[in-house]
Structures are given as structure tokens and as C-alpha cells.
Short mmCIF file of C-alpha atoms and ligand atoms in Angstrom, two decimals:
data_model
loop_
_atom_site.label_atom_id
_atom_site.label_comp_id
_atom_site.label_asym_id
_atom_site.label_seq_id
_atom_site.Cartn_x
_atom_site.Cartn_y
_atom_site.Cartn_z
CA MET A 171 3.80 -20.19 -1.41
CA ASN A 172 1.67 -18.13 0.51
CA PRO A 173 -2.23 -19.51 -1.11
CA LEU A 174 -3.42 -15.99 -0.83
CA ILE A 175 -0.64 -13.99 -3.22
CA THR A 176 -2.15 -16.38 -5.51
CA ASP A 177 -5.51 -14.72 -5.63
CA TYR A 178 -4.31 -11.66 -6.62
CA PRO A 179 -0.70 -12.67 -8.15
CA VAL A 180 1.61 -9.87 -9.39
CA SER A 181 2.14 -10.88 -12.50
CA THR A 182 -1.59 -11.17 -13.46
CA ALA A 183 -3.13 -7.86 -11.36
CA PRO A 184 -5.14 -6.46 -13.83
CA THR A 185 -4.18 -3.18 -12.76
CA PRO A 186 -1.27 -2.25 -10.37
CA VAL A 187 -2.11 1.39 -9.33
CA ILE A 188 -4.16 2.37 -5.91
CA VAL A 189 -5.16 5.47 -6.25
CA ALA A 190 -5.09 7.20 -2.89
CA LEU A 191 -8.05 9.30 -1.72
CA ASP A 192 -6.36 11.71 -0.01
CA PHE A 193 -9.37 13.67 0.51
CA ALA A 194 -11.22 15.43 3.29
CA ASN A 195 -14.45 14.02 3.21
CA GLU A 196 -17.03 11.59 1.70
CA ASN A 197 -18.94 14.51 -1.00
CA ASP A 198 -15.64 15.13 -2.67
CA THR A 199 -13.99 11.57 -2.31
CA LEU A 200 -17.71 9.81 -4.36
CA ALA A 201 -17.44 13.12 -6.30
CA PHE A 202 -13.95 11.59 -8.02
CA VAL A 203 -14.14 8.21 -7.36
CA ARG A 204 -17.47 8.42 -10.08
CA GLN A 205 -14.71 9.14 -12.32
CA LEU A 206 -13.25 5.31 -11.78
CA SER A 207 -14.41 1.88 -11.88
CA PRO A 208 -13.02 -1.41 -10.10
CA ASP A 209 -11.56 -2.73 -13.11
CA LEU A 210 -9.00 0.81 -13.61
CA CYS A 211 -7.82 0.87 -9.63
CA GLN A 212 -7.66 -0.16 -6.70
CA LEU A 213 -8.17 2.86 -3.47
CA LYS A 214 -6.65 3.54 -0.26
CA ILE A 215 -8.19 5.07 2.57
CA GLY A 216 -5.73 6.97 4.42
CA LYS A 217 -5.63 8.25 8.13
CA GLU A 218 -7.81 11.59 7.19
CA LEU A 219 -10.49 10.45 5.26
CA PHE A 220 -10.94 7.70 8.07
CA THR A 221 -11.51 9.44 10.55
CA ALA A 222 -13.66 11.84 8.89
CA THR A 223 -15.97 9.31 7.28
CA GLY A 224 -15.48 5.71 9.00
CA ARG A 225 -16.45 2.73 8.32
CA SER A 226 -19.44 3.52 5.84
CA LEU A 227 -17.32 5.37 3.16
CA ALA A 228 -15.23 2.37 3.18
CA GLU A 229 -18.17 -0.20 2.95
CA LYS A 230 -19.67 1.81 0.19
CA LEU A 231 -16.97 2.03 -2.10
CA ILE A 232 -16.34 -1.71 -1.43
CA ASN A 233 -19.60 -2.64 -2.32
CA GLN A 234 -19.24 -0.70 -5.39
CA GLY A 235 -16.74 -2.68 -6.23
CA PHE A 236 -13.77 -1.34 -5.59
CA LYS A 237 -10.45 -3.21 -3.86
CA LEU A 238 -9.73 -1.05 -1.02
CA PHE A 239 -6.37 -0.85 1.17
CA LEU A 240 -7.40 0.78 4.69
CA ASP A 241 -4.04 2.62 5.29
CA LEU A 242 -4.23 3.06 9.38
CA LYS A 243 -0.79 1.39 9.42
CA TYR A 244 -1.69 0.32 13.08
CA LEU A 245 1.04 0.65 16.19
CA ASP A 246 -0.04 -1.19 19.00
CA ILE A 247 -0.05 -4.44 21.41
CA PRO A 248 -0.49 -7.94 19.27
CA ASN A 249 -4.51 -7.82 20.89
CA THR A 250 -5.42 -5.06 19.49
CA VAL A 251 -3.89 -4.70 16.57
CA ALA A 252 -5.08 -8.74 15.73
CA GLN A 253 -8.91 -7.57 16.33
CA ALA A 254 -8.72 -4.47 14.28
CA CYS A 255 -7.72 -6.34 11.64
CA LYS A 256 -10.30 -9.16 12.22
CA VAL A 257 -12.79 -5.92 12.04
CA ALA A 258 -10.68 -4.91 8.51
CA ALA A 259 -11.42 -8.34 7.37
CA GLU A 260 -15.32 -8.69 8.26
CA MET A 261 -15.48 -5.36 6.38
CA GLY A 262 -14.08 -6.74 3.20
CA VAL A 263 -10.88 -4.95 2.96
CA TRP A 264 -8.43 -6.29 0.28
CA ILE A 265 -5.37 -4.68 2.33
CA VAL A 266 -4.35 -3.62 6.00
CA ASP A 267 -1.26 -2.51 7.14
CA MET A 268 0.56 -1.92 10.00
CA HIS A 269 3.96 -1.07 11.45
CA ALA A 270 6.85 -4.16 11.58
CA SER A 271 7.95 -1.84 14.63
CA GLY A 272 5.02 -3.38 16.61
CA GLY A 273 7.25 -6.67 16.54
CA ARG A 274 6.66 -10.39 15.36
CA ARG A 275 4.04 -11.16 18.05
CA MET A 276 1.92 -8.38 16.96
CA MET A 277 2.95 -9.32 12.94
CA GLU A 278 2.01 -13.03 14.06
CA ALA A 279 -1.14 -12.09 16.23
CA ALA A 280 -2.24 -10.01 13.00
CA THR A 281 -1.86 -13.10 10.82
CA GLU A 282 -3.62 -15.61 13.10
CA ALA A 283 -6.86 -13.35 13.43
CA VAL A 284 -7.48 -13.22 10.01
CA ALA A 285 -6.34 -16.88 8.99
CA ASN A 286 -9.63 -18.27 8.90
CA TYR A 287 -11.25 -15.56 6.81
CA SER A 288 -12.25 -17.64 3.29
CA GLN A 289 -11.36 -13.59 1.89
CA ARG A 290 -9.00 -12.27 4.33
CA PRO A 291 -6.90 -9.22 4.01
CA HIS A 292 -3.83 -9.05 2.50
CA LEU A 293 -1.72 -8.11 5.70
CA ILE A 294 1.17 -5.58 4.93
CA GLY A 295 4.30 -3.95 7.10
CA VAL A 296 5.10 -0.40 7.06
CA THR A 297 9.01 -0.38 7.67
CA VAL A 298 10.34 2.99 8.03
CA LEU A 299 8.47 5.98 7.18
CA THR A 300 10.04 8.08 4.23
CA SER A 301 9.92 10.97 5.75
CA MET A 302 12.60 10.06 8.59
CA GLU A 303 16.61 10.01 7.73
CA ALA A 304 19.39 8.62 9.68
CA ALA A 305 19.00 11.41 11.94
CA ASP A 306 15.99 10.85 13.01
CA LEU A 307 16.28 7.10 13.20
CA ARG A 308 19.10 7.93 15.57
CA GLU A 309 17.67 10.06 18.00
CA ILE A 310 14.62 7.47 18.73
CA GLY A 311 18.12 5.48 19.46
CA LEU A 312 18.04 3.25 16.25
CA ASN A 313 21.34 3.35 15.19
CA GLN A 314 21.53 1.30 11.69
CA SER A 315 21.41 2.82 8.56
CA PRO A 316 17.55 3.36 7.01
CA GLU A 317 18.24 0.88 4.38
CA GLU A 318 19.62 -1.70 6.64
CA LEU A 319 16.23 -1.21 9.17
CA VAL A 320 13.88 -1.35 6.04
CA LEU A 321 15.66 -4.85 5.07
CA SER A 322 15.90 -6.07 8.51
CA TRP A 323 12.41 -5.00 9.05
CA ALA A 324 10.88 -5.79 5.61
CA LYS A 325 12.67 -10.21 6.54
CA LEU A 326 10.88 -9.52 10.03
CA SER A 327 7.58 -8.79 7.77
CA GLN A 328 7.99 -11.81 5.75
CA SER A 329 8.93 -14.55 8.32
CA SER A 330 5.61 -13.17 11.08
CA GLY A 331 3.60 -13.98 8.14
CA LEU A 332 2.67 -11.03 6.36
CA ASP A 333 1.76 -10.80 2.36
CA GLY A 334 4.52 -8.08 1.79
CA VAL A 335 5.76 -4.38 2.82
CA VAL A 336 5.25 -0.48 1.96
CA CYS A 337 8.31 0.32 1.02
CA SER A 338 9.96 3.43 -1.95
CA ALA A 339 10.08 1.91 -5.40
CA GLN A 340 13.55 2.73 -4.86
CA GLU A 341 13.91 -0.07 -2.18
CA ALA A 342 12.06 -2.75 -4.39
CA ARG A 343 15.09 -4.26 -6.20
CA ILE A 344 16.71 -4.87 -3.22
CA LEU A 345 13.61 -6.58 -1.05
CA ARG A 346 12.69 -8.71 -4.24
CA GLN A 347 16.25 -10.02 -4.64
CA HIS A 348 15.68 -11.19 -0.22
CA LEU A 349 12.41 -11.62 -0.32
CA GLY A 350 11.77 -13.36 -3.48
CA ASN A 351 8.92 -13.24 -6.45
CA ASP A 352 5.14 -13.98 -3.86
CA PHE A 353 5.92 -11.05 -1.42
CA LEU A 354 3.96 -7.68 -2.57
CA LEU A 355 5.97 -4.86 -2.48
CA VAL A 356 3.50 -1.57 -2.57
CA THR A 357 5.28 1.74 -3.46
CA PRO A 358 4.12 5.27 -3.06
CA GLY A 359 6.43 7.88 -4.09
CA ILE A 360 5.62 7.51 -7.81
CA ARG A 361 5.24 10.47 -10.84
CA LEU A 362 4.25 10.23 -14.17
CA ASN A 363 7.19 12.42 -15.29
CA THR A 364 9.71 12.27 -12.80
CA ALA A 365 12.04 15.19 -14.52
CA ASN A 366 9.49 18.16 -13.45
CA ASN A 367 6.66 16.84 -11.05
CA SER A 368 7.64 15.94 -7.29
CA ASP A 369 4.95 17.61 -5.19
CA ASP A 370 6.76 17.11 -1.81
CA GLN A 371 7.90 13.63 -2.71
CA ARG A 372 11.74 12.89 -2.68
CA ARG A 373 12.85 9.95 -4.41
CA ILE A 374 10.26 9.17 -7.28
CA MET A 375 10.24 6.95 -10.08
CA THR A 376 7.73 6.63 -13.22
CA PRO A 377 5.22 3.88 -13.08
CA ALA A 378 7.33 1.51 -15.44
CA GLU A 379 9.96 2.19 -13.97
CA ALA A 380 8.57 1.05 -10.26
CA LEU A 381 7.10 -1.79 -12.30
CA THR A 382 10.55 -3.08 -13.54
CA ALA A 383 12.12 -2.33 -10.13
CA GLY A 384 9.80 -5.09 -8.79
CA SER A 385 6.64 -3.09 -7.52
CA SER A 386 3.81 -4.95 -7.24
CA TYR A 387 1.25 -1.86 -6.84
CA LEU A 388 1.75 1.24 -7.18
CA VAL A 389 -0.28 4.21 -4.84
CA MET A 390 -0.61 7.26 -6.60
CA GLY A 391 -2.55 10.05 -5.20
CA ARG A 392 -1.92 13.73 -6.74
CA PRO A 393 -1.04 11.92 -10.19
CA ILE A 394 -4.32 11.01 -10.44
CA THR A 395 -6.63 12.88 -8.06
CA GLN A 396 -5.36 16.15 -10.04
CA ALA A 397 -5.32 15.26 -13.23
CA ALA A 398 -7.76 16.74 -16.10
CA HIS A 399 -8.94 13.13 -17.03
CA PRO A 400 -7.57 10.48 -14.50
CA ALA A 401 -9.32 7.62 -16.42
CA ALA A 402 -7.50 8.39 -18.98
CA VAL A 403 -3.85 8.37 -17.26
CA LEU A 404 -4.97 5.20 -15.48
CA ARG A 405 -5.64 3.51 -18.23
CA GLU A 406 -2.46 4.74 -20.27
CA ILE A 407 -0.55 3.27 -16.72
CA ASN A 408 -2.87 0.00 -17.05
CA ALA A 409 -1.40 -0.19 -20.97
CA GLN A 410 2.34 -0.05 -19.92
CA ALA A 411 2.01 -2.62 -17.27
CA ALA A 412 0.34 -4.84 -19.52
CA GLN A 413 3.11 -4.20 -22.09
CA LEU A 414 6.12 -4.60 -19.73
CA LEU A 415 4.06 -7.81 -18.10
CA SER A 416 4.06 -9.13 -21.40
CA ALA A 417 7.88 -8.68 -22.43
O1 C5P B 156 0.09 12.08 -3.87
P1 C5P B 156 1.00 11.40 -3.86
O2 C5P B 156 1.29 10.44 -5.05
O3 C5P B 156 2.22 12.08 -2.82
O4 C5P B 156 0.57 10.62 -2.51
C1 C5P B 156 0.84 9.33 -2.06
C2 C5P B 156 -0.02 8.89 -1.08
O5 C5P B 156 1.02 7.68 -0.32
C3 C5P B 156 -0.08 9.77 -0.01
O6 C5P B 156 -1.35 8.74 0.59
C4 C5P B 156 0.67 8.83 1.30
O7 C5P B 156 0.51 9.18 2.79
C5 C5P B 156 1.05 7.56 0.66
N1 C5P B 156 2.32 7.56 1.28
C6 C5P B 156 3.65 8.41 0.80
N2 C5P B 156 4.92 7.82 1.32
C7 C5P B 156 5.17 6.55 2.45
C8 C5P B 156 3.70 5.64 2.57
C9 C5P B 156 2.45 6.59 2.70
O8 C5P B 156 3.55 8.78 0.35
N3 C5P B 156 5.80 5.74 2.84
#
């Protein structure tokens, strides 16, 4: 077992939710985060917010006690990605991600670069973007189906030393079967009520469905950021998760 996984065991995560901070600036982000606390959720900063606010907001949130997923989806030569992962480790980031299509040498370099940090970030692979269909893949020279590619890139991520992958909750069950219980599956596309609220997400699951399928963590943006009472929604999801895990 990867020793780092024991820091945040899948089955005893206090809360499975990673709230996607899809805001354009620091003021809006901090005003929203004031309604949350580190025992309710983890946080995710993506490209828009990081481009606007950089390292300083990320460190502010970490200093408030939040575990932070830096979702910058690195893809570059091995040395460049390894150095970026080192900076993330020095900042105290909890999860950092990279495209599995960068290949084994890139992922192994990243793994090695953070190996000696006492509190190193989990390294997570991004497989096939959920926005891409078979025709998009063919156009860039990839002739496998999206499902085949997700599985093969997830296996490559694991054998290159990564701690998990970002994937659709619909893929969680099959990935769990092939990759075992200690591999982190971080799944976006979660909706509280799948019948009438999908926004622009196409293949969605509820928190309970995704956890039952094998998700380790649920990335949730709008269902939390646009809720009238975000903390209350998180408490409800955490209660459901605790119930599932104790069943
Ligand atoms: O608002 P919503 O819950 O749809 O937000 C989902 C978050 O997860 C966004 O930050 C989005 O960029 C991210 N994401 C996604 N699908 C992926 C990977 C990341 O929706 N395949």
C-alpha cells in the first residue's frame, strides 16, 4: 500500500466533498469561504482563479486550515512538471494533478520530486477529459474508445507512482475493480438531484451514488457555491456519506 494513502484513508475521510471555487477573484472567493470550515469540506482552485490570484490566495486558504486541491492539470516535459509539483509541495497543497497523457517519465519525475516531503501532496492523473468524445479523440490520433483510454491511462498513472485519478463517477466502479481500494478516485459531475439539475454537466450522479460506485472524493461546484445555505448542504452530504461508510 502506498504509505501516503493512509494519511487520508478513503473510508474515514471526514468529508468526501471538494468544493470547486469557480470564482473570478479573491474577494468573491473569501466571502464564500467564510461560510465554510475545514471540517465540512476540502477546497479546489482551478485555472481561472489561480490565474487571477496566484499563490497568495492558495496559501491564505491553506493557512485557514483547508486541504487544497490545486487543479492546474500540468502537462509538460518531466523536469518542468516535477519542479511545479515541488512548489506545490512547499506551499502545503493537498492534491495536485497532471495529464496522464504526459506519459510515464513525466509522472515518475513528479512522483520522485515530491517523495521526500514529509507532508507531500497526493499526485492525481487526469485521464480523458469528459468533454471529449470518440470523434475528438480520433481527430488527435487516438483510436481507442474513451472508456478504453481512461482505463489504460489510469493504469499507467498507477504504475507510474501516482496516488489516483480524476474521473467521471460513471467510471468509478470499473476503475475500482482494476485499480484496487487504495487508489484515489476524484469525481466531478455530482448533482444533489439528478432528475432536474445538471447545468452543463452531462453524465451526473448524486453524492450517495458516486460514493457507492467507489469515488473517494466528490468535486462539487455549483450545487454548493450557488446554494442558499452551503454549509447546510455540506452537512447533509457528510451525514449521508457517514451513513454509507458505516453501513
Ligand atoms: O459546478 P460543477 O459541480 O459542475 O463544477 C465541477 C468542477 O469540476 C469544475 O471546477 C470543473 O472545472 C471541474 N471538472 C469537471 N469535469 C472534469 C474535470 C473537472 O467538471 N472532467
